[in-house]
mmCIF file with all atom_site columns, C-alpha atoms in Angstrom:
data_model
loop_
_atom_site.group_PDB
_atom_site.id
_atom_site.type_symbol
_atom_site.label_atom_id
_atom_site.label_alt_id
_atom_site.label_comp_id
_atom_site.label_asym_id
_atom_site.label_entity_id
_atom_site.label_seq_id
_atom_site.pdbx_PDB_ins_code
_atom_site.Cartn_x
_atom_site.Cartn_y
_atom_site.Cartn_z
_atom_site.occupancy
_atom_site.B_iso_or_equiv
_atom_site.pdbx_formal_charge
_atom_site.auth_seq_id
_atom_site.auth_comp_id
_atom_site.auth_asym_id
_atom_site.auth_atom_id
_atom_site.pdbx_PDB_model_num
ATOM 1   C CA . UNK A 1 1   ? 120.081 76.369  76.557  1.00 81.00 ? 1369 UNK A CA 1
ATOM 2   C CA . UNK A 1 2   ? 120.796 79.174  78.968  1.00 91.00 ? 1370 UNK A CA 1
ATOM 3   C CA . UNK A 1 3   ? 119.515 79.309  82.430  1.00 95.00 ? 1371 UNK A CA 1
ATOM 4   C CA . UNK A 1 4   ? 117.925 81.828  84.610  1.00 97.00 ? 1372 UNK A CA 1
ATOM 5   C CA . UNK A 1 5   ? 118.258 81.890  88.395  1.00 98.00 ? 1373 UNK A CA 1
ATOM 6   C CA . UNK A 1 6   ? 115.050 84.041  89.590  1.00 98.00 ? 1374 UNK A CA 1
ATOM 7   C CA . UNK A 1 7   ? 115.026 85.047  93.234  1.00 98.00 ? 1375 UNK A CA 1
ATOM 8   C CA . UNK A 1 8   ? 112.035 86.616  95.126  1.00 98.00 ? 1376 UNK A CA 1
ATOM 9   C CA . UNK A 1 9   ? 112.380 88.334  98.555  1.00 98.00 ? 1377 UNK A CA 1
ATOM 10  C CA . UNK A 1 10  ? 108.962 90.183  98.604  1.00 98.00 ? 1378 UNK A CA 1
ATOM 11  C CA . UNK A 1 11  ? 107.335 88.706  101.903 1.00 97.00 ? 1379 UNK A CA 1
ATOM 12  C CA . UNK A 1 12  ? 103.887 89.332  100.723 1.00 94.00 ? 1380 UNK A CA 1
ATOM 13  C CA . UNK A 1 13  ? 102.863 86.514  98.036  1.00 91.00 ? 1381 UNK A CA 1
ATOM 14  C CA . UNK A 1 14  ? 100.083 88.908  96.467  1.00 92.00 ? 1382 UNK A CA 1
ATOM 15  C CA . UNK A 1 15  ? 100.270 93.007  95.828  1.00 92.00 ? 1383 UNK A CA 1
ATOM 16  C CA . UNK A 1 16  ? 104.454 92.839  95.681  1.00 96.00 ? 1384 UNK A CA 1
ATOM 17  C CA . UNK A 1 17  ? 105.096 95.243  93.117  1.00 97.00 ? 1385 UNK A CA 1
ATOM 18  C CA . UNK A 1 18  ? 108.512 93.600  92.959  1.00 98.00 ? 1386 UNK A CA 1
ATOM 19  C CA . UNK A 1 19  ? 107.162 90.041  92.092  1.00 98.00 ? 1387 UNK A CA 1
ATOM 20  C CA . UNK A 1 20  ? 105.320 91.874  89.269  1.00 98.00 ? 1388 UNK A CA 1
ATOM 21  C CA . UNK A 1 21  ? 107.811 93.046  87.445  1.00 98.00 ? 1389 UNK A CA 1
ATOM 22  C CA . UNK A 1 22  ? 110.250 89.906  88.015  1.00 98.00 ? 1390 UNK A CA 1
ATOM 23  C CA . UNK A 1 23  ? 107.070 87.886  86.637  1.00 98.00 ? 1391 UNK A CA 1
ATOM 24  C CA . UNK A 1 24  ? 106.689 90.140  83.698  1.00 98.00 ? 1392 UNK A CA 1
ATOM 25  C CA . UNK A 1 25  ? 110.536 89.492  83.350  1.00 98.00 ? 1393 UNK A CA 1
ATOM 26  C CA . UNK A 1 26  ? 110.479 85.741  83.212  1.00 97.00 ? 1394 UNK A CA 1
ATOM 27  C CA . UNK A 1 27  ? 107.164 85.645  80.845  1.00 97.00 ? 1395 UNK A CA 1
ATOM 28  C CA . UNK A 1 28  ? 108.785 87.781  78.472  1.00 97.00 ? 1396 UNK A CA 1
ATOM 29  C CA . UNK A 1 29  ? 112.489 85.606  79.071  1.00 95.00 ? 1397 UNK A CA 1
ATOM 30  C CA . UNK A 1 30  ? 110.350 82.848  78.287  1.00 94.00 ? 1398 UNK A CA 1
ATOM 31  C CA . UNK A 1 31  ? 108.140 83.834  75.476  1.00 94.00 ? 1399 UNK A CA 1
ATOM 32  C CA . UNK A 1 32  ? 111.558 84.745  73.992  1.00 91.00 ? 1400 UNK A CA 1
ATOM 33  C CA . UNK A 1 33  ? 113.731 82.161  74.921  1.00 86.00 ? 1401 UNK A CA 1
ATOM 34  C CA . UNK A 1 34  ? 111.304 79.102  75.602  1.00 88.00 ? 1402 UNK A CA 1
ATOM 35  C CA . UNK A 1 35  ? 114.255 76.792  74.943  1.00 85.00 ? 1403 UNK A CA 1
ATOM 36  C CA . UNK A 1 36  ? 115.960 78.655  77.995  1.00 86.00 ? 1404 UNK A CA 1
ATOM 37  C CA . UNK A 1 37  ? 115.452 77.181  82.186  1.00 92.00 ? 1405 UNK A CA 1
ATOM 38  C CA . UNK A 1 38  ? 114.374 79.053  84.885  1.00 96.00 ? 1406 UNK A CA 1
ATOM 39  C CA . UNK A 1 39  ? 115.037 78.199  88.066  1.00 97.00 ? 1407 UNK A CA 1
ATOM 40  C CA . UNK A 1 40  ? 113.340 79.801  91.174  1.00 98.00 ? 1408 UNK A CA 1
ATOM 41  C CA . UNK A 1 41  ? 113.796 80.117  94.702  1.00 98.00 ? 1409 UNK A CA 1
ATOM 42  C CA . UNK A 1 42  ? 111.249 82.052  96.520  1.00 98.00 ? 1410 UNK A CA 1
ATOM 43  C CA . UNK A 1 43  ? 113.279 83.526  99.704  1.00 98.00 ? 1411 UNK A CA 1
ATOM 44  C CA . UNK A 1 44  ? 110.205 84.813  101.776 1.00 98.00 ? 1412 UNK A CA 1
ATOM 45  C CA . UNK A 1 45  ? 107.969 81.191  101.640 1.00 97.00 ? 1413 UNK A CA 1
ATOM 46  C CA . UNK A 1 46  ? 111.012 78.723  101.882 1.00 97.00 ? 1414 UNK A CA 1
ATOM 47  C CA . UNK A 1 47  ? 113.951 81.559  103.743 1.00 97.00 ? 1415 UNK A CA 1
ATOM 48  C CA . UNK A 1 48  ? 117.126 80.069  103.868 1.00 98.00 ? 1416 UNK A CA 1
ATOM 49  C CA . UNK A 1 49  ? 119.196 79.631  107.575 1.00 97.00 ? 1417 UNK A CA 1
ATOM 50  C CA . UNK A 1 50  ? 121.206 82.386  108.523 1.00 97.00 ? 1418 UNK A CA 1
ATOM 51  C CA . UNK A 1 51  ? 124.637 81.800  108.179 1.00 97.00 ? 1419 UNK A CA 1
ATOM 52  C CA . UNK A 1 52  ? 126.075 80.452  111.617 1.00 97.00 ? 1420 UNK A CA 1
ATOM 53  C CA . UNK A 1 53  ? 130.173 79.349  112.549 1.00 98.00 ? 1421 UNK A CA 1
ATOM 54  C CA . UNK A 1 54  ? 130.028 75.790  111.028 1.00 97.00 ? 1422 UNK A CA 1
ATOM 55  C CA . UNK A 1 55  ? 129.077 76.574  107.754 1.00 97.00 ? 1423 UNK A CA 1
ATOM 56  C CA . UNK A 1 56  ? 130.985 79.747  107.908 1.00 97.00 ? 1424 UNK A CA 1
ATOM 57  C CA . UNK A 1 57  ? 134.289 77.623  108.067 1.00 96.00 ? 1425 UNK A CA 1
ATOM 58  C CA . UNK A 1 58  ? 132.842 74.941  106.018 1.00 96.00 ? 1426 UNK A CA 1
ATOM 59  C CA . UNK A 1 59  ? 132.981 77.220  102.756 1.00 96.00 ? 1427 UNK A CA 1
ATOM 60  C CA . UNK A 1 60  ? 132.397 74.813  99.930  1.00 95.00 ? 1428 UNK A CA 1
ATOM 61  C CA . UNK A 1 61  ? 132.111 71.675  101.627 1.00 96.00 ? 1429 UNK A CA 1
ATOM 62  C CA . UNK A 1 62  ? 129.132 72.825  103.308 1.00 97.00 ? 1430 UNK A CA 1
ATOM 63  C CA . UNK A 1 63  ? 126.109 71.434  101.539 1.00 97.00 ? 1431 UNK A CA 1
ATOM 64  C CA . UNK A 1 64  ? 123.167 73.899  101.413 1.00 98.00 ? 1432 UNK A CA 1
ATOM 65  C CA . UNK A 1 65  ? 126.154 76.372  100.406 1.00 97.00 ? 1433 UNK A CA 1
ATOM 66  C CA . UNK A 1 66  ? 127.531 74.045  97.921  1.00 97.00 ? 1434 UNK A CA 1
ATOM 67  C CA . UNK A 1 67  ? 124.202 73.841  96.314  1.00 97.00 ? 1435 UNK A CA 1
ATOM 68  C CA . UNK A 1 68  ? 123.315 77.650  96.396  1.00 98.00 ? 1436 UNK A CA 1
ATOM 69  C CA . UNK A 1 69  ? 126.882 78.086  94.532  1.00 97.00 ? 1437 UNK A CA 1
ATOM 70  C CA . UNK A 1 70  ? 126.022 75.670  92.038  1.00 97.00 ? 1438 UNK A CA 1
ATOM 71  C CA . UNK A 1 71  ? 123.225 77.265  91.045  1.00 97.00 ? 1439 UNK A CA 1
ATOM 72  C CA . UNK A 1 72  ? 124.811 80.447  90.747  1.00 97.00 ? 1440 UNK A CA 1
ATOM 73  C CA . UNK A 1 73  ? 127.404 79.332  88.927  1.00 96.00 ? 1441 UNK A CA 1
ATOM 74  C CA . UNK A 1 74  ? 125.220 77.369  86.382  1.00 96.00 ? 1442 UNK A CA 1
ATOM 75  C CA . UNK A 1 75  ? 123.220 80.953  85.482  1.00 97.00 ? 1443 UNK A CA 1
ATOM 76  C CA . UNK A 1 76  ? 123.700 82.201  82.646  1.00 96.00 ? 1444 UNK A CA 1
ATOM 77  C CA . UNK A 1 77  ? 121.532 85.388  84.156  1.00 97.00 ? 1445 UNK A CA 1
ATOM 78  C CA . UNK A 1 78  ? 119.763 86.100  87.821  1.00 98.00 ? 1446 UNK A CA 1
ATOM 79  C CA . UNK A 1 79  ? 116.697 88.546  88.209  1.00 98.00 ? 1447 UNK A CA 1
ATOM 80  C CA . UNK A 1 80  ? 116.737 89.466  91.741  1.00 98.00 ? 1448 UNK A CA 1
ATOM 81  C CA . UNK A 1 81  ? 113.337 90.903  93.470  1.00 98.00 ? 1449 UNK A CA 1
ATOM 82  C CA . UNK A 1 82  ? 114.624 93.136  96.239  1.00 98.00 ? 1450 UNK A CA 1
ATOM 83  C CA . UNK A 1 83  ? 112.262 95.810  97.674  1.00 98.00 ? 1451 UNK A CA 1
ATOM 84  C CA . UNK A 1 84  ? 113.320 98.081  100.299 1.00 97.00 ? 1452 UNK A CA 1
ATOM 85  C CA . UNK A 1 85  ? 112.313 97.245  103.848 1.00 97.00 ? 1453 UNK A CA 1
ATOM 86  C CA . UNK A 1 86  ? 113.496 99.880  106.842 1.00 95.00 ? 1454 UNK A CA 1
ATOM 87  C CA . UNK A 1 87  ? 115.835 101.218 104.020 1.00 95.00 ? 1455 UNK A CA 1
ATOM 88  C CA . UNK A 1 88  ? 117.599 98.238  103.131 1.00 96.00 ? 1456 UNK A CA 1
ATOM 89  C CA . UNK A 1 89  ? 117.199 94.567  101.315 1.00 98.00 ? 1457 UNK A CA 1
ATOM 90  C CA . UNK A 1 90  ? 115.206 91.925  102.744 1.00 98.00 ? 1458 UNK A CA 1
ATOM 91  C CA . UNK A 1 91  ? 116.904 89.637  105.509 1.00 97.00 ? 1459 UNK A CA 1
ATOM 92  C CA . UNK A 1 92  ? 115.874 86.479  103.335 1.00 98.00 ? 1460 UNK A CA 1
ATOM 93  C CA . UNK A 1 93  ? 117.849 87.808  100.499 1.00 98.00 ? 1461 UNK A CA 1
ATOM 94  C CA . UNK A 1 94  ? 120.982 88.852  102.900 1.00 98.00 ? 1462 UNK A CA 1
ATOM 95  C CA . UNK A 1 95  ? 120.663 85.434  104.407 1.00 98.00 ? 1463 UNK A CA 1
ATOM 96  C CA . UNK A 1 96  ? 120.939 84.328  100.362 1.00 98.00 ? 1464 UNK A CA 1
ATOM 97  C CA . UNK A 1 97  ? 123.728 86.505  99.801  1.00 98.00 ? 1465 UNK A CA 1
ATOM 98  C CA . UNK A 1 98  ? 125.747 85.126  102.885 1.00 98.00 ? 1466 UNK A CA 1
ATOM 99  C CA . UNK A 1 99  ? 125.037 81.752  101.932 1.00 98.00 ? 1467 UNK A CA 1
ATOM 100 C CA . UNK A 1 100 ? 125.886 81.873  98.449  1.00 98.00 ? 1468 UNK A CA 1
ATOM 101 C CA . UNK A 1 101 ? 129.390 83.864  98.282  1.00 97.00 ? 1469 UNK A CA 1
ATOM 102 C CA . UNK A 1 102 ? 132.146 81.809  99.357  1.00 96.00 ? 1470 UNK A CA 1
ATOM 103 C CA . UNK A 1 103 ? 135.255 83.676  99.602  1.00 93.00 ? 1471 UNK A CA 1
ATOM 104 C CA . UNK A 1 104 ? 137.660 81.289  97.751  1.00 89.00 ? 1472 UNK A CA 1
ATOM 105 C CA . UNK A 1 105 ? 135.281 79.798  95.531  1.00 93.00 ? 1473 UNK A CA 1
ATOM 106 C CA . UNK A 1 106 ? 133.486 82.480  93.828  1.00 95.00 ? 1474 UNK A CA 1
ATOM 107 C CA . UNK A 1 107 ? 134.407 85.524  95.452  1.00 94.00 ? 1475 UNK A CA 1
ATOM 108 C CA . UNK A 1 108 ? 137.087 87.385  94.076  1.00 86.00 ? 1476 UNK A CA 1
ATOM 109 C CA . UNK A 1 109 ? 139.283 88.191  91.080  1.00 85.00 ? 1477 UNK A CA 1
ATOM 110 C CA . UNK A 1 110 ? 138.455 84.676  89.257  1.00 89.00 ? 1478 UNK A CA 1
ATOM 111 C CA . UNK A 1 111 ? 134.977 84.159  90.453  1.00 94.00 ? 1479 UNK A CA 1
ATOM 112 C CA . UNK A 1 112 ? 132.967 82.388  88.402  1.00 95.00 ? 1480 UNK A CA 1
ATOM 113 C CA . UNK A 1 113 ? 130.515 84.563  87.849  1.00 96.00 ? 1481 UNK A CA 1
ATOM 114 C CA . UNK A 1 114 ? 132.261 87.637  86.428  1.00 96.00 ? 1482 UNK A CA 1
ATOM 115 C CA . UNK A 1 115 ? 130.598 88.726  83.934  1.00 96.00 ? 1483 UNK A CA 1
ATOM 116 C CA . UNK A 1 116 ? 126.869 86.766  85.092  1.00 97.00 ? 1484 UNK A CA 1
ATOM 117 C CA . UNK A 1 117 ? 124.395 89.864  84.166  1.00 97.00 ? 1485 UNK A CA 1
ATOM 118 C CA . UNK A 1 118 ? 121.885 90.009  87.125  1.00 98.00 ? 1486 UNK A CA 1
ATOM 119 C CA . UNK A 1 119 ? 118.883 92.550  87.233  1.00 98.00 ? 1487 UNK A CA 1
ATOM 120 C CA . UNK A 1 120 ? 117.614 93.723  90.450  1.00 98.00 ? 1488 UNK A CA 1
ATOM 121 C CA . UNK A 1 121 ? 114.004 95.324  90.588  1.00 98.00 ? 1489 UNK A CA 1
ATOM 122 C CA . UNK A 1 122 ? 114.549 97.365  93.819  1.00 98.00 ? 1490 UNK A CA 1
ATOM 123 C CA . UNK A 1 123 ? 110.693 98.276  94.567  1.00 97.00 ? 1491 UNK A CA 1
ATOM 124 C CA . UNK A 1 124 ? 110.188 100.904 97.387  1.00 97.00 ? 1492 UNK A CA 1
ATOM 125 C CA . UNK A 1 125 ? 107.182 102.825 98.820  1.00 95.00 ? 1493 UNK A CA 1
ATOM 126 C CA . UNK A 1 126 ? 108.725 106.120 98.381  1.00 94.00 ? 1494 UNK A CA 1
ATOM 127 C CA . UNK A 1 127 ? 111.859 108.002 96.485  1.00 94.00 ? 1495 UNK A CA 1
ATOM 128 C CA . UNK A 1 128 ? 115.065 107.480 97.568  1.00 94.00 ? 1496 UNK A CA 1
ATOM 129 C CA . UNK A 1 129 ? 116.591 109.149 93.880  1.00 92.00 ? 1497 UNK A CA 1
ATOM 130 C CA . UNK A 1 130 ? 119.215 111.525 94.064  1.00 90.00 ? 1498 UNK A CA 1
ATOM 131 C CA . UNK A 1 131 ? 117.837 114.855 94.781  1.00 91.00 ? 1499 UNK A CA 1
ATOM 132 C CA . UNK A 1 132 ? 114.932 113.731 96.904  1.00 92.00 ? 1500 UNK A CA 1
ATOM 133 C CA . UNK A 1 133 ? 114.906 114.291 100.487 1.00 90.00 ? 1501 UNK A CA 1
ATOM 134 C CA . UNK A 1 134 ? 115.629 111.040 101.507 1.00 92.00 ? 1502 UNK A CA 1
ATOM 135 C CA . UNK A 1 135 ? 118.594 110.363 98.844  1.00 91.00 ? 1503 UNK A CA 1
ATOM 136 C CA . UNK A 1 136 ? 121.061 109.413 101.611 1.00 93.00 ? 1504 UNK A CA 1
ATOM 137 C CA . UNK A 1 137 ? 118.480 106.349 102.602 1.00 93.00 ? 1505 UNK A CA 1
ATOM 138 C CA . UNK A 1 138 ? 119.091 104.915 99.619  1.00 94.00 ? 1506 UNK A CA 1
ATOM 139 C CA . UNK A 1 139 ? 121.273 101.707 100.840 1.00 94.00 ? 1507 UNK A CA 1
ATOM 140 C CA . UNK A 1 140 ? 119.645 98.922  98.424  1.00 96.00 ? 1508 UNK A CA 1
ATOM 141 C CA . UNK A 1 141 ? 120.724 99.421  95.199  1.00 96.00 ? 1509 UNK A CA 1
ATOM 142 C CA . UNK A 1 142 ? 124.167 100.956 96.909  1.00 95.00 ? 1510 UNK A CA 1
ATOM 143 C CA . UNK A 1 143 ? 124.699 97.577  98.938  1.00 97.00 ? 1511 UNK A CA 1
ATOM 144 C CA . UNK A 1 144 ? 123.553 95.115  95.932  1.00 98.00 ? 1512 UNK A CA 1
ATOM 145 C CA . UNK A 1 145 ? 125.845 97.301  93.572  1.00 96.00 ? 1513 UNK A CA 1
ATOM 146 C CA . UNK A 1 146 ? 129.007 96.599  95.527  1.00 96.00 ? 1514 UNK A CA 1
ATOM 147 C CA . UNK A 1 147 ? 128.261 92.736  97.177  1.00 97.00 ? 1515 UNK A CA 1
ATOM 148 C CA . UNK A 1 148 ? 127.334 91.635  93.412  1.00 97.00 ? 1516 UNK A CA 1
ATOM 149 C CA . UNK A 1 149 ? 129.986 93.387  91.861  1.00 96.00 ? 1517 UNK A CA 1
ATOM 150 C CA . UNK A 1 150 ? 132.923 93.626  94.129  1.00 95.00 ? 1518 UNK A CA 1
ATOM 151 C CA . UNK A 1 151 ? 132.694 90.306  95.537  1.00 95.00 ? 1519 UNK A CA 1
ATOM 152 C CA . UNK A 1 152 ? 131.341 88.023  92.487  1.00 96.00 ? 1520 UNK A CA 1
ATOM 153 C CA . UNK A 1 153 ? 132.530 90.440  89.327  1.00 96.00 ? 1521 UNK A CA 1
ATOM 154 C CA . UNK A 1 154 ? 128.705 90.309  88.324  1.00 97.00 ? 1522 UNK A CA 1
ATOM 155 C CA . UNK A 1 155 ? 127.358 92.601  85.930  1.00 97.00 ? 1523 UNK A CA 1
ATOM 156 C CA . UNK A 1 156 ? 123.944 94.753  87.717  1.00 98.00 ? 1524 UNK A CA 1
ATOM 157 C CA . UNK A 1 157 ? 121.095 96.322  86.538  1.00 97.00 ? 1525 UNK A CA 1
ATOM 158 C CA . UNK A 1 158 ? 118.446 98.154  88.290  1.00 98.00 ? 1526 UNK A CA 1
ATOM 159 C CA . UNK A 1 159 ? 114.735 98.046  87.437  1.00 98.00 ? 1527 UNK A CA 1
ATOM 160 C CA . UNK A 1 160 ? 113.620 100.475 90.270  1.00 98.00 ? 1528 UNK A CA 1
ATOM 161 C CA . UNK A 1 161 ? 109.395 100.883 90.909  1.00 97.00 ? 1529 UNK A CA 1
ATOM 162 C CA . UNK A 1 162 ? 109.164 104.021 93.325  1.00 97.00 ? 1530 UNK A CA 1
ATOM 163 C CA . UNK A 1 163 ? 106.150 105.720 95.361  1.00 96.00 ? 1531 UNK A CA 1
ATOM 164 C CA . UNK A 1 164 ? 104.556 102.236 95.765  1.00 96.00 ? 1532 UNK A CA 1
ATOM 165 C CA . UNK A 1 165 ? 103.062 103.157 98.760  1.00 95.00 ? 1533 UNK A CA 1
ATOM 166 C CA . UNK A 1 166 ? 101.018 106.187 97.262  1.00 95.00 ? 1534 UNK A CA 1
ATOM 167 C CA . UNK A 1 167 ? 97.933  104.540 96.560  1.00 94.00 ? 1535 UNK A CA 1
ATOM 168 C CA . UNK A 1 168 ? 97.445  103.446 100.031 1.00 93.00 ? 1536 UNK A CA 1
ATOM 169 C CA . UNK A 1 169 ? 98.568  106.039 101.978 1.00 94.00 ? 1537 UNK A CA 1
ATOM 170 C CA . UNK A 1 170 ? 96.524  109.746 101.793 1.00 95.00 ? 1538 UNK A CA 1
ATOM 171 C CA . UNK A 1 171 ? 99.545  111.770 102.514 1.00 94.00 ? 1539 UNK A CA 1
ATOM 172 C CA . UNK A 1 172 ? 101.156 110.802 99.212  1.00 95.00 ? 1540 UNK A CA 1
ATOM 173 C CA . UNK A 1 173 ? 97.984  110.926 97.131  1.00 95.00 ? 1541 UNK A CA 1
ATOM 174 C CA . UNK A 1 174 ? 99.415  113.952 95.120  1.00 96.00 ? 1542 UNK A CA 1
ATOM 175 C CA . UNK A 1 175 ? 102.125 111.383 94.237  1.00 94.00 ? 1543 UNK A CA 1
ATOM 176 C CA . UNK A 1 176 ? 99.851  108.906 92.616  1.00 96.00 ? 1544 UNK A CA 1
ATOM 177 C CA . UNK A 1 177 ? 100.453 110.102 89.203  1.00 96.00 ? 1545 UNK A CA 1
ATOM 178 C CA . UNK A 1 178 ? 104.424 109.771 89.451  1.00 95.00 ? 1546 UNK A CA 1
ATOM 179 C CA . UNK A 1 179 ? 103.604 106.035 91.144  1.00 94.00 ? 1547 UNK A CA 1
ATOM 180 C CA . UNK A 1 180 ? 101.944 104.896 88.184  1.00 96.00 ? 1548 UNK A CA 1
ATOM 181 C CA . UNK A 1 181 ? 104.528 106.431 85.657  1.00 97.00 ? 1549 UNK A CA 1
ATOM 182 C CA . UNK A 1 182 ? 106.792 104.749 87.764  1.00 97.00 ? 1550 UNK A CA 1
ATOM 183 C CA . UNK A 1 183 ? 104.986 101.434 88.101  1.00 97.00 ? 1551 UNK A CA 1
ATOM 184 C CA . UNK A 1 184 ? 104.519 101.471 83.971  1.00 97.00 ? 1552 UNK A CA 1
ATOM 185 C CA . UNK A 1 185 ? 108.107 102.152 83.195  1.00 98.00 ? 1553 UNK A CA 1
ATOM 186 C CA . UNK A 1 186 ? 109.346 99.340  85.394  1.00 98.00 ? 1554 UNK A CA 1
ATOM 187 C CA . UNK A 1 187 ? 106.953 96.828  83.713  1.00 98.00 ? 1555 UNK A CA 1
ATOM 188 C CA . UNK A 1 188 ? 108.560 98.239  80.087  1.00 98.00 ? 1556 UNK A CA 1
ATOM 189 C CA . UNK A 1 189 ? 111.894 97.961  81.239  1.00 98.00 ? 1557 UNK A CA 1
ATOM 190 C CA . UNK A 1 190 ? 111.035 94.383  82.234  1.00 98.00 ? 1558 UNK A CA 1
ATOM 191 C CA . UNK A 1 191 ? 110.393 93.234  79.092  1.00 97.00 ? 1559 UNK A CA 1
ATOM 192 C CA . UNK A 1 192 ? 112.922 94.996  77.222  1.00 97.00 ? 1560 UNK A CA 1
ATOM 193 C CA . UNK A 1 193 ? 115.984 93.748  79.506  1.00 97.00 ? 1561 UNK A CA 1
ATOM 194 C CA . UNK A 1 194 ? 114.670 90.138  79.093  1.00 96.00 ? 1562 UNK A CA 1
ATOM 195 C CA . UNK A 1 195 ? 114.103 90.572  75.470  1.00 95.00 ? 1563 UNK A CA 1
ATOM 196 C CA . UNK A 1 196 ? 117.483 92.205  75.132  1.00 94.00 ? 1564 UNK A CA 1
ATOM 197 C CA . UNK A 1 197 ? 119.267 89.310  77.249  1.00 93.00 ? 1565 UNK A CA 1
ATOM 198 C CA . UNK A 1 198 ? 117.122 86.300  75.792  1.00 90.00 ? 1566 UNK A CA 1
ATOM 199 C CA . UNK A 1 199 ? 118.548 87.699  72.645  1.00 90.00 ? 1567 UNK A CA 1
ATOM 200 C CA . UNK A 1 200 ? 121.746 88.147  73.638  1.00 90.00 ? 1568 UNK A CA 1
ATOM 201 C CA . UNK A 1 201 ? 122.481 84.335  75.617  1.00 88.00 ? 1569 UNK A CA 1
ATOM 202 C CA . UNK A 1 202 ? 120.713 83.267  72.646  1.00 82.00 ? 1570 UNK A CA 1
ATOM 203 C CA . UNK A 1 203 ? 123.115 84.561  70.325  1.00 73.00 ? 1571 UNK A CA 1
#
């Protein structure tokens, strides 16, 4: 029976395109895999502590880290909900990421979780893809790319819903078209990348 770790950063409970798609994700995971467990943290309703000196040095033996490693450990896949806020990742999800990686335990060249796939939907309200103005803003799917990989040897995919801000906001109104081609696409590659990786642990 595989298990899911499903992580949502979004700070608003209702309208997050990013909680969307990562609950598209999991019904498809599950209507695919309903032998499989998910298990969910939301980061914005219950946010972790920041990380502070004692449990810094504590590493393992600390217990809320202890029991954020264990989960990740146990995964057999994570689907991470990450939108962009001021240009980079939520500081719920950093707080997460601090907590979790323990240098010594499952960061590095024998981590644990090398090889864990995780997908990230990486909403934002505007286009940070290369060739756009604002390419060199991009810092979320850069920083989640080299944490995830370089420090736990995870394997990352990017589900990436852009222009989400269009619909409310009359300057971008002539963008509303590429918003909801964007919007559609993410929801398909959703359910396709849990299909594909229900099918896949399953195997």
């Amino acid at each position: 029976m595989a298990t899911l770790l499903h992580l949502d950063s979004a700070v608003f409970p209702q309208g997050s395109t990013s909680r969307e798609v990562t609950a598209a994700f999991v019904t498809t995971w599950r209507e695919q895999h309903p032998d499989g467990n998910v298990v969910y943290r939301d980061l914005a309703a219950d946010p972790l502590p920041h990380l502070d000196a004692s449990a810094a040095a504590a590493g393992a033996a600390d217990t809320l880290r202890a029991e954020l490693a264990a989960e990740l450990n146990a995964a057999d896949a994570v689907l991470i909900g990450a939108p962009m806020y001021n240009f980079s990742i939520p500081s719920t999800l950093k707080a997460w990421l601090d907590q979790v990686i323990i240098v010594g335990h499952n960061a590095g060249p024998e981590s644990p979780v090398a090889g864990t796939p995780v997908t990230v939907v990486a909403s934002r309200g505007g286009s940070y893809a290369a060739g756009t103005p604002r390419e060199d803003f991009e810092f979320v799917q850069n920083y989640l790319e080299k944490v995830l990989t370089g420090m736990l040897g995870a394997e990352v995919d990017f589900i990436v819903p852009e222009l989400t801000l269009a619909h409310s906001k009359p300057e971008m109104a002539e963008l509303i078209p590429l918003a909801d081609a964007s919007r559609s696409q993410a929801f398909t590659d959703a359910k396709e990348k849990a299909k594909a990786l229900a099918a896949r642990l399953a195997a």
